Tab-separated table of C-alpha atoms and ligand atoms in Angstrom:
chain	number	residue	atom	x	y	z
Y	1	UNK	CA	19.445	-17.523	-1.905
Y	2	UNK	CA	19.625	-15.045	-5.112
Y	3	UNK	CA	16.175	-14.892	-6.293
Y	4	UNK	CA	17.454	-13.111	-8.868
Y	5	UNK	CA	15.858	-12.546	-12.724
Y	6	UNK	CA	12.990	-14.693	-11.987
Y	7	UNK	CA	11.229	-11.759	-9.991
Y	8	UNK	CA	9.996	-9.504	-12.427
Y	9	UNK	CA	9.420	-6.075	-10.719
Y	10	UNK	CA	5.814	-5.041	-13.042
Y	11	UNK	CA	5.354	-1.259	-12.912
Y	12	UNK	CA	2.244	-1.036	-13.318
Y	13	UNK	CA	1.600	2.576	-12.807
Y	14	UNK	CA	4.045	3.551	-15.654
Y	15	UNK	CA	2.398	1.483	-17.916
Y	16	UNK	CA	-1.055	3.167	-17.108
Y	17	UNK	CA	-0.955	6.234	-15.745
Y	18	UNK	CA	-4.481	5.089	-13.468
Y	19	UNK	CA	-4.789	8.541	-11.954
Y	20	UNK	CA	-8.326	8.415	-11.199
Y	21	UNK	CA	-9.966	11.766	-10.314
Y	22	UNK	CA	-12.156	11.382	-7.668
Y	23	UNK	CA	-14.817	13.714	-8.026
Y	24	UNK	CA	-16.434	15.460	-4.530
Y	25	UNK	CA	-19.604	13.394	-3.477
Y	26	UNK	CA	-22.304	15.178	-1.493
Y	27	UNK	CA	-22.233	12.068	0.943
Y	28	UNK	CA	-18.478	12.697	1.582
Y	29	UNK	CA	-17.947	12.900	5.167
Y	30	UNK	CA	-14.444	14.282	6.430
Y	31	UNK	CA	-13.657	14.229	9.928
Y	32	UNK	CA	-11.441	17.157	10.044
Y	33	UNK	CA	-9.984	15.781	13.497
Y	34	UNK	CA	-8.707	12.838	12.042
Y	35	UNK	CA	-4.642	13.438	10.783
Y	36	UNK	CA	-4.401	13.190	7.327
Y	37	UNK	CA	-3.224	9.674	6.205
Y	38	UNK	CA	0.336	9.664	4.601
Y	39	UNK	CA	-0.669	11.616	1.689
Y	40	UNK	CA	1.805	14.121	1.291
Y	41	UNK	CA	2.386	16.089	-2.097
Y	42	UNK	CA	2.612	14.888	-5.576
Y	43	UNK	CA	6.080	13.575	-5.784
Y	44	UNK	CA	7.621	12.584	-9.198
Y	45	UNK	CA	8.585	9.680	-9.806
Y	46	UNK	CA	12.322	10.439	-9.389
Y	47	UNK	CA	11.716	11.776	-6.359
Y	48	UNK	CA	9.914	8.802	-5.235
Y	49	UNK	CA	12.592	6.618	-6.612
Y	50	UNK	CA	15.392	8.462	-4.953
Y	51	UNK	CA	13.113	8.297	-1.424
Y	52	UNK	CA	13.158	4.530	-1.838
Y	53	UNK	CA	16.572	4.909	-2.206
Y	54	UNK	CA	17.509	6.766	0.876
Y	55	UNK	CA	15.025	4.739	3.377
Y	56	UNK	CA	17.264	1.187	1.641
Y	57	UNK	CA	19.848	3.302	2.684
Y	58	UNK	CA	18.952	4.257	6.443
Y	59	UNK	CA	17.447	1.159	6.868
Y	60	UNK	CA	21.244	-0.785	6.311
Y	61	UNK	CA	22.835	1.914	8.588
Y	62	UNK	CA	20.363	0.929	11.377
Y	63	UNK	CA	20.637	-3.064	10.638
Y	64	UNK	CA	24.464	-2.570	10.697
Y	65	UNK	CA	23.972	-0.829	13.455
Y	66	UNK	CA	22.319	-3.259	15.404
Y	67	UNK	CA	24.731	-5.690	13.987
Y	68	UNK	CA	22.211	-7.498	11.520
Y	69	UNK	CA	24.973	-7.299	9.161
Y	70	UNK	CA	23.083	-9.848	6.590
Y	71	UNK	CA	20.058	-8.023	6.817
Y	72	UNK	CA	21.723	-4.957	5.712
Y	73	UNK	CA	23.891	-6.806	3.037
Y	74	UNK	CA	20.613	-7.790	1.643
Y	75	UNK	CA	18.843	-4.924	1.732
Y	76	UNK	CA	21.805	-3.198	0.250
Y	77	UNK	CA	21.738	-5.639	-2.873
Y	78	UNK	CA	18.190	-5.613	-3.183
Y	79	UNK	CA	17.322	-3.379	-6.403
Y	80	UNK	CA	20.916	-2.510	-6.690
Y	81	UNK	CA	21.524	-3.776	-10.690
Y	82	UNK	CA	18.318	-3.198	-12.818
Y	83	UNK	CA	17.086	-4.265	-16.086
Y	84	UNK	CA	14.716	-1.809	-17.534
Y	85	UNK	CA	12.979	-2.338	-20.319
Y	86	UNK	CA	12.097	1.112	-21.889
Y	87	UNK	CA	11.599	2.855	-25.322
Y	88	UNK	CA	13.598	5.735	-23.889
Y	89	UNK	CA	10.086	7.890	-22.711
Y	90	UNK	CA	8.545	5.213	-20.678
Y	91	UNK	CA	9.546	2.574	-18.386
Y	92	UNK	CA	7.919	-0.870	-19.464
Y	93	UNK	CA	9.032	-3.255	-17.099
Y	94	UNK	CA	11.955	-3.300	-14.348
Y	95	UNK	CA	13.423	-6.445	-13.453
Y	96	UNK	CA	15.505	-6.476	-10.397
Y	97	UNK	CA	18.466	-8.627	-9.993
Y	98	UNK	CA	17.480	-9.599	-6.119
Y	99	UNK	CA	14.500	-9.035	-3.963
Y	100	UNK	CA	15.312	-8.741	-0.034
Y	101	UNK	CA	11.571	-9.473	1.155
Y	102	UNK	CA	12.307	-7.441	3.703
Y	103	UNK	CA	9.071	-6.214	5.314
Y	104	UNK	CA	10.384	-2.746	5.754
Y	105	UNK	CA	11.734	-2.441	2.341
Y	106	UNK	CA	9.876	0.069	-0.116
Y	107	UNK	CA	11.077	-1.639	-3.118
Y	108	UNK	CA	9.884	-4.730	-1.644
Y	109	UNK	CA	6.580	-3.313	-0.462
Y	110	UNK	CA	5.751	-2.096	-3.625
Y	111	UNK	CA	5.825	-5.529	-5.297
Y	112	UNK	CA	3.779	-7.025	-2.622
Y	113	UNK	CA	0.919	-4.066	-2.511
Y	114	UNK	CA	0.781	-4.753	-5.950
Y	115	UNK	CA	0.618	-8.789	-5.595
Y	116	UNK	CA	-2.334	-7.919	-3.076
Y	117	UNK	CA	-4.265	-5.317	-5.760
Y	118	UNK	CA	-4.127	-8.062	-8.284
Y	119	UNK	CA	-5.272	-10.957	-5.925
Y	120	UNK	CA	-8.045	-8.921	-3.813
Y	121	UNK	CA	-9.453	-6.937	-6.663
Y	122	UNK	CA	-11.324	-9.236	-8.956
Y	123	UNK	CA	-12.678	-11.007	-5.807
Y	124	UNK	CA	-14.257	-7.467	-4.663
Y	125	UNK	CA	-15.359	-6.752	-7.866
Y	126	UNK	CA	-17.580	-10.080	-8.080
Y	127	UNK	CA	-18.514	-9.183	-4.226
Y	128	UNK	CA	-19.799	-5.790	-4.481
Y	129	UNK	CA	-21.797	-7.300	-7.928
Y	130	UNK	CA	-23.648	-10.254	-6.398
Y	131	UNK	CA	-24.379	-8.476	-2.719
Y	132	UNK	CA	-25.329	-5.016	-3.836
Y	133	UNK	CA	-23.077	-3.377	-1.657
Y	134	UNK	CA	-20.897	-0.477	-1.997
Y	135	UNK	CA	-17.496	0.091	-0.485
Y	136	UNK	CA	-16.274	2.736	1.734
Y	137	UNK	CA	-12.750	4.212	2.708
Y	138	UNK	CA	-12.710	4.118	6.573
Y	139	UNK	CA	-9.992	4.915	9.129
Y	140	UNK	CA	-10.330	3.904	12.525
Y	141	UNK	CA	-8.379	5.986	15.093
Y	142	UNK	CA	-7.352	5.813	18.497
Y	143	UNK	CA	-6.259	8.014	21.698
Y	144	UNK	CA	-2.718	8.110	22.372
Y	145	UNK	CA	-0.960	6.205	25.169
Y	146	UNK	CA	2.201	5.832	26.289
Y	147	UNK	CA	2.903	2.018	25.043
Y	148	UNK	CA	4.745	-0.021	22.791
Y	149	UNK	CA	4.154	-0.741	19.299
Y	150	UNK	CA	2.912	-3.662	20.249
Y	151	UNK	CA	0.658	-2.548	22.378
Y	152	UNK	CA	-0.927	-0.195	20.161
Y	153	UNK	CA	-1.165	-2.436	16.966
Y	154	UNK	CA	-2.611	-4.632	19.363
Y	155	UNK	CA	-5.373	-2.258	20.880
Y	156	UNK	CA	-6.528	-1.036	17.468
Y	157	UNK	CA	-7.080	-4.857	16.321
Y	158	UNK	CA	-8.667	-5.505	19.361
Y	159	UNK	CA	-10.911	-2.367	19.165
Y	160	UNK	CA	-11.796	-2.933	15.450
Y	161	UNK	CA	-12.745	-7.054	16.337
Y	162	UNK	CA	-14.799	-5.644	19.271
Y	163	UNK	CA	-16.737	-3.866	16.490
Y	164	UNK	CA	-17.083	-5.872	14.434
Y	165	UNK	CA	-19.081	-8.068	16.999
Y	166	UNK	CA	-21.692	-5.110	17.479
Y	167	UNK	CA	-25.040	-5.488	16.062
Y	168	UNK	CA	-25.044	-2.353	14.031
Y	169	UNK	CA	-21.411	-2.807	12.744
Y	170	UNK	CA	-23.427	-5.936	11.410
Y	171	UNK	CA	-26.250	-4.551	10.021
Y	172	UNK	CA	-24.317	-2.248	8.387
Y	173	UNK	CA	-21.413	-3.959	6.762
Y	174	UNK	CA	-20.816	-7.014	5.275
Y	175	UNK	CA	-16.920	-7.290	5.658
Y	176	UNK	CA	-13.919	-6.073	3.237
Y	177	UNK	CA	-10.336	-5.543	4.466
Y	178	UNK	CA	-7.650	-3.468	6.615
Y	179	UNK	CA	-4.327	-2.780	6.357
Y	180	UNK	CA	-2.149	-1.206	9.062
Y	181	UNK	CA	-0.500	2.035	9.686
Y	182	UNK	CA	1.606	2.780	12.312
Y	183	UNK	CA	2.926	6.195	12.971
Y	184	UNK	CA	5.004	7.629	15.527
Y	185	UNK	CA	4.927	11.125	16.612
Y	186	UNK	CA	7.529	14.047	17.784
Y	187	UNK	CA	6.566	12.747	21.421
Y	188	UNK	CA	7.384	9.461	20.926
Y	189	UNK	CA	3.851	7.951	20.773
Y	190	UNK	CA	2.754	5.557	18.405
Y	191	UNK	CA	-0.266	6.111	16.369
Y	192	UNK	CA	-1.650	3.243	15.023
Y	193	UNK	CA	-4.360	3.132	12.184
Y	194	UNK	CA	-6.743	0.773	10.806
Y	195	UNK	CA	-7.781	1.415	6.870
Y	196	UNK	CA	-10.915	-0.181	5.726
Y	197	UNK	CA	-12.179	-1.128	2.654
Y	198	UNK	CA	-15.360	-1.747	3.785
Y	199	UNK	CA	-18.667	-3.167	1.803
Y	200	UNK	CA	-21.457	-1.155	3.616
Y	201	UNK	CA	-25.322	-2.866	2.835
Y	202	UNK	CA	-26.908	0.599	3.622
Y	203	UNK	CA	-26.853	4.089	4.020
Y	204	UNK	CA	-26.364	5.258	8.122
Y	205	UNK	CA	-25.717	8.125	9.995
Y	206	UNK	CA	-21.987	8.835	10.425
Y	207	UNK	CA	-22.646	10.017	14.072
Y	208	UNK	CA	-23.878	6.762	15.071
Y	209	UNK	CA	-21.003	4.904	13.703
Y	210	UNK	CA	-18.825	7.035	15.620
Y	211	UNK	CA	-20.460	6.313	19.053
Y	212	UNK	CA	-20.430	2.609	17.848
Y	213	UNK	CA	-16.488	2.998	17.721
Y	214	UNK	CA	-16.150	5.117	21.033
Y	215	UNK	CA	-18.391	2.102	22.427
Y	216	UNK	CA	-15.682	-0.712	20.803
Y	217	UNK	CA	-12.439	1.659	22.127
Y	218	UNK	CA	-13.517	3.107	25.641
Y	219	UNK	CA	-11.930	6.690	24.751
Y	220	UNK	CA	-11.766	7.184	20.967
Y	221	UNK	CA	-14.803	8.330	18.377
Y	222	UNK	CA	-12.476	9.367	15.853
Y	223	UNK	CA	-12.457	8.656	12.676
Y	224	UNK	CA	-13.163	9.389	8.979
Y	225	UNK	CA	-15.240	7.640	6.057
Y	226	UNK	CA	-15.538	8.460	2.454
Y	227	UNK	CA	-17.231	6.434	-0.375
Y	228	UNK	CA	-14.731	4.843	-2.669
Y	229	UNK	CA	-15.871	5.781	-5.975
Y	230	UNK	CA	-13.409	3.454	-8.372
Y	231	UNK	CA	-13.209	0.251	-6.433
Y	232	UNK	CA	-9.652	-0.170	-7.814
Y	233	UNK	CA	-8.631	3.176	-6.699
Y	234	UNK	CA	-10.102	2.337	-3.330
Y	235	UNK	CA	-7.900	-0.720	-3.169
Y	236	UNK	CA	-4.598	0.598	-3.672
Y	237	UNK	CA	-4.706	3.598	-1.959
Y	238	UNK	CA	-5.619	1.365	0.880
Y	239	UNK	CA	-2.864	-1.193	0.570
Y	240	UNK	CA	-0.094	1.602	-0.007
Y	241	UNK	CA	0.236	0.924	3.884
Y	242	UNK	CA	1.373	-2.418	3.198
Y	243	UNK	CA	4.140	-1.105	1.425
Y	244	UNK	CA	4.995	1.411	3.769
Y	245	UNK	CA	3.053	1.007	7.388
Y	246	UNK	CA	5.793	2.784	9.542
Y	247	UNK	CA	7.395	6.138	8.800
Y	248	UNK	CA	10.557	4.435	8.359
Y	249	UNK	CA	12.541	8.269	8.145
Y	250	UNK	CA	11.682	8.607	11.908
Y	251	UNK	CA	13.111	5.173	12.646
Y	252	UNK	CA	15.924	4.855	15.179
Y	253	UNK	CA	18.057	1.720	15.806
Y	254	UNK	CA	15.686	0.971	18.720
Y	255	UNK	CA	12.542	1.311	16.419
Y	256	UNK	CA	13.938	-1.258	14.226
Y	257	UNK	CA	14.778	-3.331	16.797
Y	258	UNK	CA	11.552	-3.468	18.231
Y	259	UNK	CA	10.210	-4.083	14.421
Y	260	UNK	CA	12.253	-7.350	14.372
Y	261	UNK	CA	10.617	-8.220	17.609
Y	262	UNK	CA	7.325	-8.310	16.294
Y	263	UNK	CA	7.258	-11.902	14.503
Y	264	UNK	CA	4.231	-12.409	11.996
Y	265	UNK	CA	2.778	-8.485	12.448
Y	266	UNK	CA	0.152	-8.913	9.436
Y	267	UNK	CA	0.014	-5.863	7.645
Y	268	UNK	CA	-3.194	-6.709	5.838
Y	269	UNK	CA	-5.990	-8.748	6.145
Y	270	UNK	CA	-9.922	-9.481	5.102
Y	271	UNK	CA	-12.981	-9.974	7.410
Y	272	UNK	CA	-16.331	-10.230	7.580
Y	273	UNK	CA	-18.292	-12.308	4.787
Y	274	UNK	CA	-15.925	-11.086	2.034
Y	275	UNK	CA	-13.169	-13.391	3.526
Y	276	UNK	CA	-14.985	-16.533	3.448
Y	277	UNK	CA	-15.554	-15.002	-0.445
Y	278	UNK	CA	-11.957	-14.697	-1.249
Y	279	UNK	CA	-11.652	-18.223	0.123
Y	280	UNK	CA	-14.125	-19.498	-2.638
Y	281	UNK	CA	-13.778	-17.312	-5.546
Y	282	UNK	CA	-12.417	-18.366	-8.396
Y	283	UNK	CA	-11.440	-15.713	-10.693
Y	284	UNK	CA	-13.015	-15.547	-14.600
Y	285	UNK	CA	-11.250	-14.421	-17.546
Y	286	UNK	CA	-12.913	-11.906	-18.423
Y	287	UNK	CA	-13.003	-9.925	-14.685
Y	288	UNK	CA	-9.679	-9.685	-13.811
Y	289	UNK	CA	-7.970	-6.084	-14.537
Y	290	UNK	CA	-5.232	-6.387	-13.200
Y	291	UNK	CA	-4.537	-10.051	-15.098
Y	292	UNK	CA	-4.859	-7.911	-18.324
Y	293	UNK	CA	-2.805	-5.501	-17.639
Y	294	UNK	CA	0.315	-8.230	-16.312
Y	295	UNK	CA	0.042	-10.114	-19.460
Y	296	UNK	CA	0.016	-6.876	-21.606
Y	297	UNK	CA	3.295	-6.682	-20.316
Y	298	UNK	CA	4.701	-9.560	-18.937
Y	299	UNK	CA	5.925	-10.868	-22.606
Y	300	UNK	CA	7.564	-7.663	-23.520
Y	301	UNK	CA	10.769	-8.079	-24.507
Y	302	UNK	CA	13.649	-6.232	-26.343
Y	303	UNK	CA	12.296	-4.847	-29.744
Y	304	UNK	CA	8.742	-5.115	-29.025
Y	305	UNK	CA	6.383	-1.948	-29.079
Y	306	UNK	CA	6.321	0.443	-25.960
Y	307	UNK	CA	2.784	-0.240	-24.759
Y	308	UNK	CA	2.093	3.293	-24.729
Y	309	UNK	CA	3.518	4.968	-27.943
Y	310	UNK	CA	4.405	2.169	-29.625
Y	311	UNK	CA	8.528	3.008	-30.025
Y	312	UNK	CA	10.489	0.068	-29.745
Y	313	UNK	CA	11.779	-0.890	-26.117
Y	314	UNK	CA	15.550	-1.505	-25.355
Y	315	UNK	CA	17.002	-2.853	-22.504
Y	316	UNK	CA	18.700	-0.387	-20.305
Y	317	UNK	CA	20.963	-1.855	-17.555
Y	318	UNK	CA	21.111	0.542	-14.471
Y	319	UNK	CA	22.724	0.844	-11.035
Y	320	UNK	CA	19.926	1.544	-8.379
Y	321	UNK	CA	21.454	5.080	-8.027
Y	322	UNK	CA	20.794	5.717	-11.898
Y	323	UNK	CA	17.199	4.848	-11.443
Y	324	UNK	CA	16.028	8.294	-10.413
Y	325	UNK	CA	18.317	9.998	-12.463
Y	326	UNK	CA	16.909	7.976	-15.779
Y	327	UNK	CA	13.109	9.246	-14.516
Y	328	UNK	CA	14.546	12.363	-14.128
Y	329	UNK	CA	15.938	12.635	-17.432
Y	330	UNK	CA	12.866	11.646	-18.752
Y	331	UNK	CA	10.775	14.143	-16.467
Y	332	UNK	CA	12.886	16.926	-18.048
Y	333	UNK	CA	13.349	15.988	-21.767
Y	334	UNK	CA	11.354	17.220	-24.465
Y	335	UNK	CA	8.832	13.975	-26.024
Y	336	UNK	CA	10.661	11.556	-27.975
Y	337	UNK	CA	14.518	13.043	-26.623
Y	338	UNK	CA	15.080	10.310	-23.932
Y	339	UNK	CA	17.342	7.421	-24.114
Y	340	UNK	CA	19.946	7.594	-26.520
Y	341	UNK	CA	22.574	8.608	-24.030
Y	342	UNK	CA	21.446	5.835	-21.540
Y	343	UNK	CA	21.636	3.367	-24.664
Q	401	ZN	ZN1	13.784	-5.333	-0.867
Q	402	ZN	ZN1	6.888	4.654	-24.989
């Protein structure tokens, strides 16, 4: 079952540092009753690496826990002997030895938010260009209940299908996609979330969208809407929550048993005219970003030329603990002093 070196693990973000700044639109509406989304402050990327790290970890305590001894044993290997392919400053390429696929893993999640970017964002790309429409960031909240995961996923779909059925949710937009978050609080309820990419035709009043939502929930007018400015931006920021829709540090053993009790929870999905779209598009050569950017590094190999400063790469094999410390290292080294103690 070893998937093993055929999985390439592209990251993308090291390649390109794509930190788009978003500059403050005078149509930017910000429902200051809405909780932040799981924004948090700027990590680094050892940080980040070291967080994945100790969620793989909890998560195989609670799996052993609940006696799911090969679902710990594979999260455990997942990401655990890397090949990274690095002129000693930046990080080219990782290639994992095993992925678990595990729907709760980060490391996991990360691949597949990034499998999602590169399928969904040529197709919105060609949307937005032959319907005129521009896309929003919108978060659709609900009250909280006393109720299951279940039930609350399930009550947010609802709520957001209910919606979509309305006549001015119709006029107004002409489909996009969600993704999921799911939240649980001090109290023990669970918050769940819907984000929305969503192509709106025209201009409205955010006050009547709001009663349109109270309308589709019975008890809930909350929630918040910004334009997206870089479609691309847009996209991931919304499909992060694929790669991490619960706050998995909060997790108990019953949490994650009641996770593996939800068969086939989607995560993600499209609606609306853009998903009969996606079911027709055919992507061009020239449109695809994302394409670009995998083949720019895809072929990289021992010897070639970092992509961004041209040193030559080397392949560094590391432990998954000596993942964060490498970013560290590189985090704290002067330019160009990186690497030859890892060589
Ligand atoms: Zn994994
Ligand atoms: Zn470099």
């Amino acid at each position: 079952m070893i998937q093993s070196t055929l999985s390439t693990d592209l990251i993308t973000s090291d390649i390109l540092p794509v930190k788009l700044q978003r500059k403050p639109s005078p149509h930017t509406y910000l429902d200051k009753r809405v909780t932040k989304p799981q924004r948090g402050t700027k990590r680094t990327r050892s940080q980040r690496a070291r967080e994945r790290l100790q969620t793989k970890e909890h998560l195989a305590g609670l799996a052993r826990e609940l006696h799911e001894g090969e679902l710990a044993d594979k999260i455990d290997r997942c990401h655990s002997r890397l090949s990274v392919l690095t002129c000693g400053r930046h990080v080219a390429r990782i290639i994992p030895n095993f992925t678990c696929e595990f729907r709760l893993c980060p490391d996991c999640g990360r691949r597949r938010s990034r499998k999602l970017q590169t399928k969904y964002l040529p197709p919105m790309k060609a949307f937005m260009l032959h319907n005129k429409v521009t896309p929003v960031h919108l978060v659709l909240t609900q009250t909280h209940r006393k109720e299951t995961r279940k039930q609350a996923i399930k009550r947010v779909r609802d709520s957001f299908t209910k919606l979509q059925r309305r006549i001015f949710w119709k006029n107004h937009f002409k489909g996009g996609t969600w993704s999921l978050e799911i939240t649980k609080d001090k109290k023990g309820f669970h918050h769940a979330h819907l984000h929305i990419v969503g192509f709106r035709r025209k201009f409205f009043d955010i006050e009547l969208l709001r009663s349109e939502w109270l309308a589709a929930t019975g008890d809930s007018h909350v929630l918040h809407l910004k334009p997206i400015e870089d479609i691309a931006a847009g996209l991931r920021e919304v499909v992060k929550y694929v790669s991490k829709p619960l706050d998995i540090r909060r997790f108990g053993a019953d949490d994650l048993k009641e996770f593996l009790g939800l068969k086939n929870m989607r995560l993600f999905g499209t609606f609306g005219e853009f998903r009969d779209f996606c079911k027709d598009f055919e992507p061009s050569d020239n449109d695809d970003a994302m394409s670009e950017l995998e083949s720019l590094t895809r072929d990289l190999v021992e010897g070639c030329a970092c992509p961004q400063c041209s040193a030559p790469l080397f392949d560094l094999r590391l432990s998954k603990s000596e993942l964060p410390q490498f970013y560290e290292q590189i985090e704290s080294s002067p330019p160009g002093k990186v690497g030859a103690s890892w060589n």
